[in-house]
Structures are given as C-alpha cells and as structure tokens.
Amino acid sequence: MMTFETVLFGAGALVGGKLVWGMFRKSPDPTPYDVIVRINSLEELSTTGWEIVLGQNVDDATSQNPNMGDSRGVVIAVLGSYNRGKTFLLNLLCNTRLPNGNLVHTEGLSITAGRKDAEHTIFIDTAGSDTAIPTDKLDDRKATEALLKEIALHLCSFIIIVVNRLRGSDQSYIRGVLNHSEELDSNKRVFIVHNLMDVITVEDAEKIIKSEIELIFGAKADTFNVGRGKNSTNVKYYSSKKNGKEIRHFIFAKDGSPAAKIWNQQTTIGIINSFSEATTSRRSLDVLNETINFVNTRLPQLVASNYKKKNNLEEPVEQFKIEKRAKKPYIGLSHRKNMEDLTNNPYKFESSQKI
C-alpha cells in the first residue's frame, strides 16, 4: 500500500475494505499535499470541526484494496516560523512541487508522502507561526499553534527545524522545541536546516556558517558517506550538542547559485539517506488516529471553559473528546457526531489563555 493510503485508511474512509475516495473533497487551491487536516482553529470544533482534505496529487485510480501489512515507516516533523522555507525543503525531499512563497500558507496539519528515494516516509508540515491575526483571535491562534506543534512532535521520529539567517526568535523557537522533544522522547533525532535562501556566493555562505552555526551553536564540521563506489557522495554537515544529544546542521543556499552548487544536492542526499537508514525509528503511519488520540489527552488543557473552581483548585467540568465522523471527512466533538447540520447550535467554549 502506498504511504498516503495508509493515512487514509486511518481516516476510516472504507466501505467493504475499499477506500471511498468520493468521501473526500480535493483542495481547490494548488496545494498538492496528500492529506490535509484543517486544524486551523480550536474554536472550529464548536461547529463543523476539522475537515480532512485530499491534495491534488492523489489519484482516484490508485489501489482500492489497502493492505495494512506495510504500515510502518519514518515520520518527519518539519517545523519553523512563518516564511522560513519549510515548503521549499519539502519540494526537495519529496521530489514534488508543493507551492511555496510569501502568499502561500500551509494549513493545519499538512501531510505528504515521500516519493522515490524517500518511500515509507511521511512528512508533516504545520502552519507556520508569527503570521498576523485579528486581535480577538489571538488566544485561539496561540492555543491552535501550540497544539499543532505538540501533535507534530508527538508523531515524529525526526524533527527538522527550518531557519533562515538566524534570529533571536529562531533561537527561542529552537530551544522550546528541543526542550519539549526531550520531555516526550530523548531518542528523537533533530536536524536544523539553515535555509540561506538569499545567499549566492560560496564566500558569503562560509561567513554565515562560521558566525551563526560554528560560533552560536558551537557546531563542528563533519562528514558521512552515502552510497558505494562511483555513486558514493561525501555529505558535509555540522554537529552540535545539547544535553549530550547530537543536533545535525544542514545548509541550503539560494537555488541555482554558486553556493547552492556546493551545498544543496549533498544536503538533500544526506537528509534523505538519514531517513532510509533509520530502521529503528520506524513507527505506525496511521497518523490520523494517533493525532485524534493525542488531541484527546490535550483538550482539557486547551479549552478554557472545561474548568471550574472548587476549593480554590481548577477541576474539569466535563471531558471533551473528538473523533472522526462516520459519513463525512471531518474530525469533531464526539457528542455532536450524529448531527446532520453542525452549523446549528454551536457548542460554546473558549481557548485557554494558560498555554
């Protein structure tokens, strides 16, 4: 079974053991992720919930008989603030053409399966942080972005953090991700991709590597070999440590530039090879069900009205749960799953300010 079919199998879109492609709406925008879970707002759970949408690359004629025998692989979370080049990186790693640029925004939890050399891998891209939002939606946005980051970190075996020229906000973001990932699983491998998208010359790239990677992170140059004989490639990267854990730094430069000729191909090969060699990092690719299960553990902390005061302590009033709707490609509140029109009688709650 193809990797994205494993994801859809987990979406429960089955009748008689076959995938029901017609259940899913395809994205109207040129966003060819394979599966998009539109977790754009926690408050959307009060009405319709989160829609599961197919990307335009998914072919209706693909195998209609899923076989869950090959349902394990490597899950990679691609994280970073808004407009750092996460989608550019996915274009290279997945050998596909995901839209990228300042006017294109990744929705919720966007999932794409690796192609060719990256088979049996799933890449999870999340809506970038730091985008502007109306003031009255700030709490909801903060809670939703926190949840998305936690979902991605929970699901993955590898963490890729994408930065451009290093900023103070990037350093804070990296520290937060590393601290949280250590609490979840100290075995998760971490790559920091320095996407120097405005750097053209080899000399400028070397200056930035020295000032930002070697000096700030204390990283040292290292290499590893990929392939054999005439087809072998020597991949250069930089290695730093945090609490005894290795962090690998990889470099990209502006596409088509002299610096890119030095860095981009070897970096792409090196990252993909790291996934294919990581046999001990394989896990279930049923990311939708795992997402639902994880969100259900976090809802009590994310929903403000889910608490009441008792003896000066906050206690849960009721337990919110989400699940997939049986006949529609939505994830919503369990007690509303049988409602025909979910836009009627919205269930009132607010996102917590204690994130």
C-alpha atoms as a printed R data frame, in Angstrom:
    type eleno elety resid chain resno       x      y      z
1   ATOM     1    CA   MET     A     1   0.000  0.000  0.000
2   ATOM     2    CA   MET     A     2   1.238  3.482 -0.809
3   ATOM     3    CA   THR     A     3   2.095  5.604  2.199
4   ATOM     4    CA   PHE     A     4  -0.689  8.173  1.824
5   ATOM     5    CA   GLU     A     5  -3.223  5.336  1.518
6   ATOM     6    CA   THR     A     6  -2.108  4.183  4.947
7   ATOM     7    CA   VAL     A     7  -3.032  7.642  6.217
8   ATOM     8    CA   LEU     A     8  -6.450  7.496  4.541
9   ATOM     9    CA   PHE     A     9  -7.024  4.004  5.876
10  ATOM    10    CA   GLY     A    10  -6.648  5.573  9.284
11  ATOM    11    CA   ALA     A    11  -9.248  8.168  8.297
12  ATOM    12    CA   GLY     A    12 -11.827  5.380  8.255
13  ATOM    13    CA   ALA     A    13 -12.901  6.108  4.672
14  ATOM    14    CA   LEU     A    14 -13.639  2.458  3.953
15  ATOM    15    CA   VAL     A    15 -16.623  0.521  2.654
16  ATOM    16    CA   GLY     A    16 -16.221 -3.202  2.145
17  ATOM    17    CA   GLY     A    17 -12.478 -2.890  2.726
18  ATOM    18    CA   LYS     A    18 -12.050 -0.332 -0.070
19  ATOM    19    CA   LEU     A    19 -11.103  3.301  0.137
20  ATOM    20    CA   VAL     A    20 -14.052  5.582 -0.632
21  ATOM    21    CA   TRP     A    21 -12.306  8.384 -2.484
22  ATOM    22    CA   GLY     A    22 -15.543 10.254 -3.169
23  ATOM    23    CA   MET     A    23 -15.955 10.939  0.543
24  ATOM    24    CA   PHE     A    24 -13.086 13.413  0.449
25  ATOM    25    CA   ARG     A    25 -13.097 16.874 -1.060
26  ATOM    26    CA   LYS     A    26  -9.999 17.832 -3.015
27  ATOM    27    CA   SER     A    27  -8.287 21.064 -2.163
28  ATOM    28    CA   PRO     A    28  -9.425 23.849 -4.531
29  ATOM    29    CA   ASP     A    29  -6.030 25.522 -4.222
30  ATOM    30    CA   PRO     A    30  -2.824 24.304 -5.911
31  ATOM    31    CA   THR     A    31  -1.627 22.679 -2.702
32  ATOM    32    CA   PRO     A    32  -0.676 19.128 -3.638
33  ATOM    33    CA   TYR     A    33  -0.130 17.720 -0.181
34  ATOM    34    CA   ASP     A    34  -1.533 14.218  0.004
35  ATOM    35    CA   VAL     A    35  -3.720 14.765  3.065
36  ATOM    36    CA   ILE     A    36  -4.584 18.000  4.873
37  ATOM    37    CA   VAL     A    37  -6.215 18.017  8.302
38  ATOM    38    CA   ARG     A    38  -7.537 21.546  8.547
39  ATOM    39    CA   ILE     A    39  -6.681 22.212 12.181
40  ATOM    40    CA   ASN     A    40  -6.789 25.953 11.648
41  ATOM    41    CA   SER     A    41  -8.704 26.844 14.804
42  ATOM    42    CA   LEU     A    42  -9.667 25.103 18.028
43  ATOM    43    CA   GLU     A    43 -12.890 27.089 18.006
44  ATOM    44    CA   GLU     A    44 -13.956 25.318 14.795
45  ATOM    45    CA   LEU     A    45 -14.674 22.297 16.993
46  ATOM    46    CA   SER     A    46 -17.715 24.212 18.260
47  ATOM    47    CA   THR     A    47 -19.351 23.755 14.834
48  ATOM    48    CA   THR     A    48 -18.180 21.647 11.884
49  ATOM    49    CA   GLY     A    49 -14.826 20.557 13.275
50  ATOM    50    CA   TRP     A    50 -11.701 19.937 11.205
51  ATOM    51    CA   GLU     A    51 -12.099 18.786  7.612
52  ATOM    52    CA   ILE     A    52  -9.828 16.124  6.081
53  ATOM    53    CA   VAL     A    53  -8.984 17.203  2.525
54  ATOM    54    CA   LEU     A    54  -7.084 15.424 -0.240
55  ATOM    55    CA   GLY     A    55  -4.321 17.101 -2.179
56  ATOM    56    CA   GLN     A    56  -4.389 17.364 -5.944
57  ATOM    57    CA   ASN     A    57  -1.614 14.784 -6.395
58  ATOM    58    CA   VAL     A    58  -3.754 11.973 -5.006
59  ATOM    59    CA   ASP     A    59  -5.023  9.859 -7.889
60  ATOM    60    CA   ASP     A    60  -8.518  8.387 -7.596
61  ATOM    61    CA   ALA     A    61  -7.345  5.406 -9.628
62  ATOM    62    CA   THR     A    62  -4.803  4.344 -7.011
63  ATOM    63    CA   SER     A    63  -5.139  0.900 -5.456
64  ATOM    64    CA   GLN     A    64  -8.561  0.361 -3.906
65  ATOM    65    CA   ASN     A    65  -7.545 -2.590 -1.722
66  ATOM    66    CA   PRO     A    66  -5.458 -1.394  1.207
67  ATOM    67    CA   ASN     A    67  -3.166 -3.882  2.894
68  ATOM    68    CA   MET     A    68  -2.097 -2.778  6.339
69  ATOM    69    CA   GLY     A    69   0.813 -5.216  6.351
70  ATOM    70    CA   ASP     A    70   3.282 -2.452  5.369
71  ATOM    71    CA   SER     A    71   2.057  0.341  7.609
72  ATOM    72    CA   ARG     A    72   5.269  1.371  9.347
73  ATOM    73    CA   GLY     A    73   7.784  3.964  8.301
74  ATOM    74    CA   VAL     A    74   9.573  7.131  9.343
75  ATOM    75    CA   VAL     A    75   7.559 10.211 10.320
76  ATOM    76    CA   ILE     A    76   9.325 13.559  9.994
77  ATOM    77    CA   ALA     A    77   8.005 16.776 11.524
78  ATOM    78    CA   VAL     A    78   9.042 19.888  9.610
79  ATOM    79    CA   LEU     A    79   8.842 22.861 11.954
80  ATOM    80    CA   GLY     A    80   9.688 26.526 11.803
81  ATOM    81    CA   SER     A    81   8.270 30.000 11.972
82  ATOM    82    CA   TYR     A    82   6.342 31.517  9.090
83  ATOM    83    CA   ASN     A    83   8.174 32.023  5.780
84  ATOM    84    CA   ARG     A    84  11.382 30.197  6.687
85  ATOM    85    CA   GLY     A    85  11.235 27.826  3.704
86  ATOM    86    CA   LYS     A    86   9.635 24.656  5.053
87  ATOM    87    CA   THR     A    87   7.769 24.058  1.823
88  ATOM    88    CA   PHE     A    88  10.906 24.672 -0.255
89  ATOM    89    CA   LEU     A    89  12.596 21.935  1.768
90  ATOM    90    CA   LEU     A    90   9.699 19.541  1.232
91  ATOM    91    CA   ASN     A    91   9.892 20.135 -2.521
92  ATOM    92    CA   LEU     A    92  13.444 18.794 -2.448
93  ATOM    93    CA   LEU     A    93  12.923 15.914 -0.036
94  ATOM    94    CA   CYS     A    94   9.656 14.643 -1.541
95  ATOM    95    CA   ASN     A    95  10.594 15.223 -5.185
96  ATOM    96    CA   THR     A    96   7.323 17.047 -5.684
97  ATOM    97    CA   ARG     A    97   6.189 20.602 -6.253
98  ATOM    98    CA   LEU     A    98   4.429 21.897 -3.195
99  ATOM    99    CA   PRO     A    99   3.513 25.563 -3.512
100 ATOM   100    CA   ASN     A   100   5.857 27.945 -1.756
101 ATOM   101    CA   GLY     A   101   6.256 31.668 -1.468
102 ATOM   102    CA   ASN     A   102   5.114 34.566  0.684
103 ATOM   103    CA   LEU     A   103   1.462 34.349 -0.399
104 ATOM   104    CA   VAL     A   104   1.027 30.622  0.208
105 ATOM   105    CA   HIS     A   105   0.217 29.449  3.724
106 ATOM   106    CA   THR     A   106   0.345 25.871  4.918
107 ATOM   107    CA   GLU     A   107  -2.930 24.797  6.514
108 ATOM   108    CA   GLY     A   108  -3.211 22.996  9.828
109 ATOM   109    CA   LEU     A   109  -1.563 19.599  9.674
110 ATOM   110    CA   SER     A   110  -0.442 19.022  6.075
111 ATOM   111    CA   ILE     A   111   0.872 15.557  5.279
112 ATOM   112    CA   THR     A   112   2.801 14.396  2.251
113 ATOM   113    CA   ALA     A   113   4.347 11.026  1.498
114 ATOM   114    CA   GLY     A   114   7.896 10.715  0.266
115 ATOM   115    CA   ARG     A   115   8.494  9.630 -3.330
116 ATOM   116    CA   LYS     A   116  11.276  7.607 -4.921
117 ATOM   117    CA   ASP     A   117  14.263  7.622 -2.553
118 ATOM   118    CA   ALA     A   118  12.052  8.729  0.351
119 ATOM   119    CA   GLU     A   119   9.479  5.931  0.260
120 ATOM   120    CA   HIS     A   120   7.966  4.758  3.544
121 ATOM   121    CA   THR     A   121   8.306  8.249  4.949
122 ATOM   122    CA   ILE     A   122   5.680 10.785  5.894
123 ATOM   123    CA   PHE     A   123   6.450 14.483  6.198
124 ATOM   124    CA   ILE     A   124   4.248 16.573  8.465
125 ATOM   125    CA   ASP     A   125   4.199 20.295  7.755
126 ATOM   126    CA   THR     A   126   2.355 22.663 10.075
127 ATOM   127    CA   ALA     A   127   1.015 26.169  9.702
128 ATOM   128    CA   GLY     A   128   3.933 28.494 10.392
129 ATOM   129    CA   SER     A   129   3.846 30.703 13.462
130 ATOM   130    CA   ASP     A   130   4.263 34.506 13.559
131 ATOM   131    CA   THR     A   131   1.554 35.202 10.964
132 ATOM   132    CA   ALA     A   132  -0.682 38.212 11.616
133 ATOM   133    CA   ILE     A   133  -4.120 37.567 13.148
134 ATOM   134    CA   PRO     A   134  -7.055 39.755 14.330
135 ATOM   135    CA   THR     A   135  -6.658 40.694 17.993
136 ATOM   136    CA   ASP     A   136  -9.806 38.880 19.118
137 ATOM   137    CA   LYS     A   137  -8.428 35.613 17.684
138 ATOM   138    CA   LEU     A   138  -5.026 35.730 19.399
139 ATOM   139    CA   ASP     A   139  -5.861 33.257 22.178
140 ATOM   140    CA   ASP     A   140  -7.349 30.780 19.716
141 ATOM   141    CA   ARG     A   141  -4.347 31.121 17.385
142 ATOM   142    CA   LYS     A   142  -1.877 30.694 20.239
143 ATOM   143    CA   ALA     A   143  -3.639 27.559 21.502
144 ATOM   144    CA   THR     A   144  -4.019 26.110 17.997
145 ATOM   145    CA   GLU     A   145  -0.361 26.657 17.075
146 ATOM   146    CA   ALA     A   146   0.756 25.154 20.383
147 ATOM   147    CA   LEU     A   147  -1.404 22.103 19.709
148 ATOM   148    CA   LEU     A   148  -0.106 21.695 16.148
149 ATOM   149    CA   LYS     A   149   3.500 21.785 17.325
150 ATOM   150    CA   GLU     A   150   2.754 19.245 20.045
151 ATOM   151    CA   ILE     A   151   0.978 16.914 17.583
152 ATOM   152    CA   ALA     A   152   3.900 17.024 15.166
153 ATOM   153    CA   LEU     A   153   6.437 16.360 17.929
154 ATOM   154    CA   HIS     A   154   4.342 13.504 19.316
155 ATOM   155    CA   LEU     A   155   4.005 11.769 15.934
156 ATOM   156    CA   CYS     A   156   7.534 12.081 14.604
157 ATOM   157    CA   SER     A   157  10.781 10.146 14.753
158 ATOM   158    CA   PHE     A   158  12.776 13.009 13.215
159 ATOM   159    CA   ILE     A   159  12.455 16.730 13.866
160 ATOM   160    CA   ILE     A   160  13.572 19.198 11.209
161 ATOM   161    CA   ILE     A   161  13.625 22.846 12.274
162 ATOM   162    CA   VAL     A   162  13.948 25.268  9.360
163 ATOM   163    CA   VAL     A   163  15.560 28.677  9.854
164 ATOM   164    CA   ASN     A   164  16.959 31.360  7.534
165 ATOM   165    CA   ARG     A   165  19.563 33.812  8.781
166 ATOM   166    CA   LEU     A   166  19.436 33.097 12.489
167 ATOM   167    CA   ARG     A   167  17.301 35.456 14.599
168 ATOM   168    CA   GLY     A   168  16.688 35.688 18.314
169 ATOM   169    CA   SER     A   169  13.124 34.440 17.755
170 ATOM   170    CA   ASP     A   170  14.531 31.385 15.948
171 ATOM   171    CA   GLN     A   171  16.812 30.624 18.887
172 ATOM   172    CA   SER     A   172  13.853 30.807 21.281
173 ATOM   173    CA   TYR     A   173  11.801 28.612 18.960
174 ATOM   174    CA   ILE     A   174  14.591 26.021 18.692
175 ATOM   175    CA   ARG     A   175  15.069 25.960 22.462
176 ATOM   176    CA   GLY     A   176  11.334 25.429 23.015
177 ATOM   177    CA   VAL     A   177  11.167 22.574 20.504
178 ATOM   178    CA   LEU     A   178  14.264 20.866 21.906
179 ATOM   179    CA   ASN     A   179  13.057 21.125 25.491
180 ATOM   180    CA   HIS     A   180   9.623 19.762 24.623
181 ATOM   181    CA   SER     A   181  11.004 16.946 22.460
182 ATOM   182    CA   GLU     A   182  13.290 15.826 25.290
183 ATOM   183    CA   GLU     A   183  10.273 15.556 27.584
184 ATOM   184    CA   LEU     A   184   8.485 13.368 25.027
185 ATOM   185    CA   ASP     A   185  11.282 11.123 23.784
186 ATOM   186    CA   SER     A   186  15.012 11.657 24.087
187 ATOM   187    CA   ASN     A   187  15.581  9.361 21.079
188 ATOM   188    CA   LYS     A   188  14.014 11.723 18.548
189 ATOM   189    CA   ARG     A   189  16.698 12.883 16.124
190 ATOM   190    CA   VAL     A   190  16.974 16.607 15.446
191 ATOM   191    CA   PHE     A   191  18.159 18.359 12.287
192 ATOM   192    CA   ILE     A   192  18.373 22.132 11.915
193 ATOM   193    CA   VAL     A   193  18.206 23.207  8.282
194 ATOM   194    CA   HIS     A   194  19.786 26.598  7.656
195 ATOM   195    CA   ASN     A   195  17.940 27.756  4.553
196 ATOM   196    CA   LEU     A   196  20.150 30.619  3.382
197 ATOM   197    CA   MET     A   197  17.732 31.478  0.602
198 ATOM   198    CA   ASP     A   198  19.282 34.882 -0.160
199 ATOM   199    CA   VAL     A   199  22.905 33.717 -0.095
200 ATOM   200    CA   ILE     A   200  24.523 33.404 -3.523
201 ATOM   201    CA   THR     A   201  28.295 33.194 -3.158
202 ATOM   202    CA   VAL     A   202  30.312 30.425 -1.545
203 ATOM   203    CA   GLU     A   203  32.253 33.037  0.432
204 ATOM   204    CA   ASP     A   204  29.106 34.546  1.972
205 ATOM   205    CA   ALA     A   205  27.822 31.090  2.874
206 ATOM   206    CA   GLU     A   206  31.088 30.284  4.649
207 ATOM   207    CA   LYS     A   207  30.967 33.552  6.625
208 ATOM   208    CA   ILE     A   208  27.431 32.826  7.822
209 ATOM   209    CA   ILE     A   209  28.297 29.235  8.702
210 ATOM   210    CA   LYS     A   210  31.191 30.465 10.835
211 ATOM   211    CA   SER     A   211  29.260 33.251 12.599
212 ATOM   212    CA   GLU     A   212  25.905 31.519 13.092
213 ATOM   213    CA   ILE     A   213  26.484 27.755 13.131
214 ATOM   214    CA   GLU     A   214  30.017 27.367 14.464
215 ATOM   215    CA   LEU     A   215  30.047 30.331 16.853
216 ATOM   216    CA   ILE     A   216  26.473 30.422 18.183
217 ATOM   217    CA   PHE     A   217  25.776 26.675 18.284
218 ATOM   218    CA   GLY     A   218  29.353 25.595 18.875
219 ATOM   219    CA   ALA     A   219  28.983 23.209 15.927
220 ATOM   220    CA   LYS     A   220  31.894 21.461 14.258
221 ATOM   221    CA   ALA     A   221  32.199 20.289 10.651
222 ATOM   222    CA   ASP     A   222  31.774 16.576  9.995
223 ATOM   223    CA   THR     A   223  31.042 14.249  7.073
224 ATOM   224    CA   PHE     A   224  29.428 10.922  6.313
225 ATOM   225    CA   ASN     A   225  29.439  8.826  3.168
226 ATOM   226    CA   VAL     A   226  26.346  7.847  1.187
227 ATOM   227    CA   GLY     A   227  26.407  5.110 -1.453
228 ATOM   228    CA   ARG     A   228  29.219  2.963 -2.756
229 ATOM   229    CA   GLY     A   229  31.930  3.144 -5.380
230 ATOM   230    CA   LYS     A   230  31.453  5.638 -8.187
231 ATOM   231    CA   ASN     A   231  27.980  6.542 -6.900
232 ATOM   232    CA   SER     A   232  29.161  7.479 -3.419
233 ATOM   233    CA   THR     A   233  28.704 11.014 -2.099
234 ATOM   234    CA   ASN     A   234  30.532 12.613  0.784
235 ATOM   235    CA   VAL     A   235  27.994 14.681  2.723
236 ATOM   236    CA   LYS     A   236  29.218 17.602  4.817
237 ATOM   237    CA   TYR     A   237  27.227 18.803  7.804
238 ATOM   238    CA   TYR     A   238  27.822 20.419 11.188
239 ATOM   239    CA   SER     A   239  27.302 18.782 14.559
240 ATOM   240    CA   SER     A   240  26.474 20.430 17.881
241 ATOM   241    CA   LYS     A   241  25.387 19.067 21.249
242 ATOM   242    CA   LYS     A   242  22.608 19.917 23.693
243 ATOM   243    CA   ASN     A   243  22.462 18.000 26.960
244 ATOM   244    CA   GLY     A   244  24.638 15.338 25.362
245 ATOM   245    CA   LYS     A   245  22.307 14.930 22.366
246 ATOM   246    CA   GLU     A   246  23.629 15.452 18.834
247 ATOM   247    CA   ILE     A   247  21.990 18.047 16.626
248 ATOM   248    CA   ARG     A   248  22.908 17.989 12.950
249 ATOM   249    CA   HIS     A   249  23.008 21.220 10.961
250 ATOM   250    CA   PHE     A   250  22.492 21.148  7.187
251 ATOM   251    CA   ILE     A   251  22.865 24.046  4.753
252 ATOM   252    CA   PHE     A   252  20.917 25.191  1.700
253 ATOM   253    CA   ALA     A   253  21.686 28.302 -0.360
254 ATOM   254    CA   LYS     A   254  19.702 30.221 -2.972
255 ATOM   255    CA   ASP     A   255  18.554 27.804 -5.650
256 ATOM   256    CA   GLY     A   256  20.777 27.946 -8.748
257 ATOM   257    CA   SER     A   257  23.534 29.975 -7.083
258 ATOM   258    CA   PRO     A   258  27.238 29.039 -6.834
259 ATOM   259    CA   ALA     A   259  26.724 28.337 -3.114
260 ATOM   260    CA   ALA     A   260  23.785 26.062 -3.934
261 ATOM   261    CA   LYS     A   261  26.005 24.012 -6.253
262 ATOM   262    CA   ILE     A   262  28.234 23.277 -3.269
263 ATOM   263    CA   TRP     A   263  25.537 22.604 -0.685
264 ATOM   264    CA   ASN     A   264  22.032 21.841 -1.936
265 ATOM   265    CA   GLN     A   265  22.435 18.460 -3.623
266 ATOM   266    CA   GLN     A   266  24.682 16.920 -0.981
267 ATOM   267    CA   THR     A   267  22.394 18.201  1.783
268 ATOM   268    CA   THR     A   268  19.308 16.709  0.122
269 ATOM   269    CA   ILE     A   269  21.053 13.362 -0.366
270 ATOM   270    CA   GLY     A   270  22.331 13.358  3.197
271 ATOM   271    CA   ILE     A   271  18.961 14.092  4.807
272 ATOM   272    CA   ILE     A   272  17.069 11.518  2.719
273 ATOM   273    CA   ASN     A   273  19.713  8.881  3.412
274 ATOM   274    CA   SER     A   274  19.369  9.544  7.136
275 ATOM   275    CA   PHE     A   275  15.689  8.602  6.908
276 ATOM   276    CA   SER     A   276  16.222  5.460  4.834
277 ATOM   277    CA   GLU     A   277  18.932  4.216  7.197
278 ATOM   278    CA   ALA     A   278  16.835  4.814 10.311
279 ATOM   279    CA   THR     A   279  15.283  1.347 10.549
280 ATOM   280    CA   THR     A   280  14.975  1.564 14.336
281 ATOM   281    CA   SER     A   281  12.998  4.817 14.036
282 ATOM   282    CA   ARG     A   282  10.096  3.311 12.103
283 ATOM   283    CA   ARG     A   283   6.659  3.654 13.620
284 ATOM   284    CA   SER     A   284   2.994  3.446 12.668
285 ATOM   285    CA   LEU     A   285   1.982  5.651  9.744
286 ATOM   286    CA   ASP     A   286  -1.624  5.782 10.979
287 ATOM   287    CA   VAL     A   287  -1.087  9.419 11.845
288 ATOM   288    CA   LEU     A   288  -4.755 10.448 11.808
289 ATOM   289    CA   ASN     A   289  -5.837  8.080 14.552
290 ATOM   290    CA   GLU     A   290  -2.698  8.884 16.519
291 ATOM   291    CA   THR     A   291  -3.490 12.586 16.130
292 ATOM   292    CA   ILE     A   292  -7.018 12.104 17.456
293 ATOM   293    CA   ASN     A   293  -5.824 10.078 20.432
294 ATOM   294    CA   PHE     A   294  -3.193 12.672 21.286
295 ATOM   295    CA   VAL     A   295  -5.550 15.654 20.952
296 ATOM   296    CA   ASN     A   296  -7.959 13.952 23.353
297 ATOM   297    CA   THR     A   297  -5.225 13.963 26.001
298 ATOM   298    CA   ARG     A   298  -4.655 17.710 25.498
299 ATOM   299    CA   LEU     A   299  -8.166 19.141 25.158
300 ATOM   300    CA   PRO     A   300  -8.678 19.584 28.925
301 ATOM   301    CA   GLN     A   301  -5.690 21.952 28.991
302 ATOM   302    CA   LEU     A   302  -6.590 23.766 25.766
303 ATOM   303    CA   VAL     A   303 -10.264 24.568 26.388
304 ATOM   304    CA   ALA     A   304 -10.825 27.296 28.978
305 ATOM   305    CA   SER     A   305 -14.469 26.564 29.792
306 ATOM   306    CA   ASN     A   306 -13.603 22.988 30.586
307 ATOM   307    CA   TYR     A   307 -12.680 24.029 34.153
308 ATOM   308    CA   LYS     A   308 -14.455 25.207 37.311
309 ATOM   309    CA   LYS     A   309 -13.191 26.370 40.679
310 ATOM   310    CA   LYS     A   310 -13.524 24.041 43.656
311 ATOM   311    CA   ASN     A   311 -11.674 24.695 46.909
312 ATOM   312    CA   ASN     A   312  -9.508 27.213 45.035
313 ATOM   313    CA   LEU     A   313  -8.453 24.483 42.599
314 ATOM   314    CA   GLU     A   314  -9.412 24.090 38.949
315 ATOM   315    CA   GLU     A   315 -11.206 20.852 38.131
316 ATOM   316    CA   PRO     A   316 -12.568 19.653 34.770
317 ATOM   317    CA   VAL     A   317 -16.292 20.225 34.296
318 ATOM   318    CA   GLU     A   318 -16.603 17.627 31.547
319 ATOM   319    CA   GLN     A   319 -14.328 15.665 29.284
320 ATOM   320    CA   PHE     A   320 -14.271 16.842 25.676
321 ATOM   321    CA   LYS     A   321 -13.407 14.183 23.123
322 ATOM   322    CA   ILE     A   322 -13.025 14.278 19.372
323 ATOM   323    CA   GLU     A   323 -13.467 11.525 16.803
324 ATOM   324    CA   LYS     A   324 -13.937 11.012 13.073
325 ATOM   325    CA   ARG     A   325 -17.416 11.395 11.662
326 ATOM   326    CA   ALA     A   326 -18.696  8.168 10.128
327 ATOM   327    CA   LYS     A   327 -20.143  9.583  6.903
328 ATOM   328    CA   LYS     A   328 -18.221 12.795  6.392
329 ATOM   329    CA   PRO     A   329 -14.483 13.533  6.303
330 ATOM   330    CA   TYR     A   330 -14.450 15.615  9.456
331 ATOM   331    CA   ILE     A   331 -12.973 15.323 12.933
332 ATOM   332    CA   GLY     A   332 -15.260 16.842 15.547
333 ATOM   333    CA   LEU     A   333 -16.627 16.667 19.065
334 ATOM   334    CA   SER     A   334 -17.885 13.181 19.889
335 ATOM   335    CA   HIS     A   335 -21.244 14.266 21.280
336 ATOM   336    CA   ARG     A   336 -22.047 16.097 18.001
337 ATOM   337    CA   LYS     A   337 -21.042 13.336 15.590
338 ATOM   338    CA   ASN     A   338 -24.615 12.320 14.665
339 ATOM   339    CA   MET     A   339 -25.863 15.841 13.978
340 ATOM   340    CA   GLU     A   340 -26.822 16.415 10.350
341 ATOM   341    CA   ASP     A   341 -26.138 20.159 10.336
342 ATOM   342    CA   LEU     A   342 -23.187 21.000 12.539
343 ATOM   343    CA   THR     A   343 -23.528 24.730 11.888
344 ATOM   344    CA   ASN     A   344 -26.679 24.804 14.033
345 ATOM   345    CA   ASN     A   345 -26.442 25.294 17.795
346 ATOM   346    CA   PRO     A   346 -22.671 25.775 18.077
347 ATOM   347    CA   TYR     A   347 -21.148 24.335 21.228
348 ATOM   348    CA   LYS     A   348 -19.712 27.276 23.128
349 ATOM   349    CA   PHE     A   349 -16.210 27.138 24.545
350 ATOM   350    CA   GLU     A   350 -13.101 29.280 24.544
351 ATOM   351    CA   SER     A   351  -9.442 28.551 24.024
352 ATOM   352    CA   SER     A   352  -7.427 28.653 27.221
353 ATOM   353    CA   GLN     A   353  -5.143 31.605 27.944
354 ATOM   354    CA   LYS     A   354  -2.858 29.344 30.007
355 ATOM   355    CA   ILE     A   355  -0.905 27.806 27.134
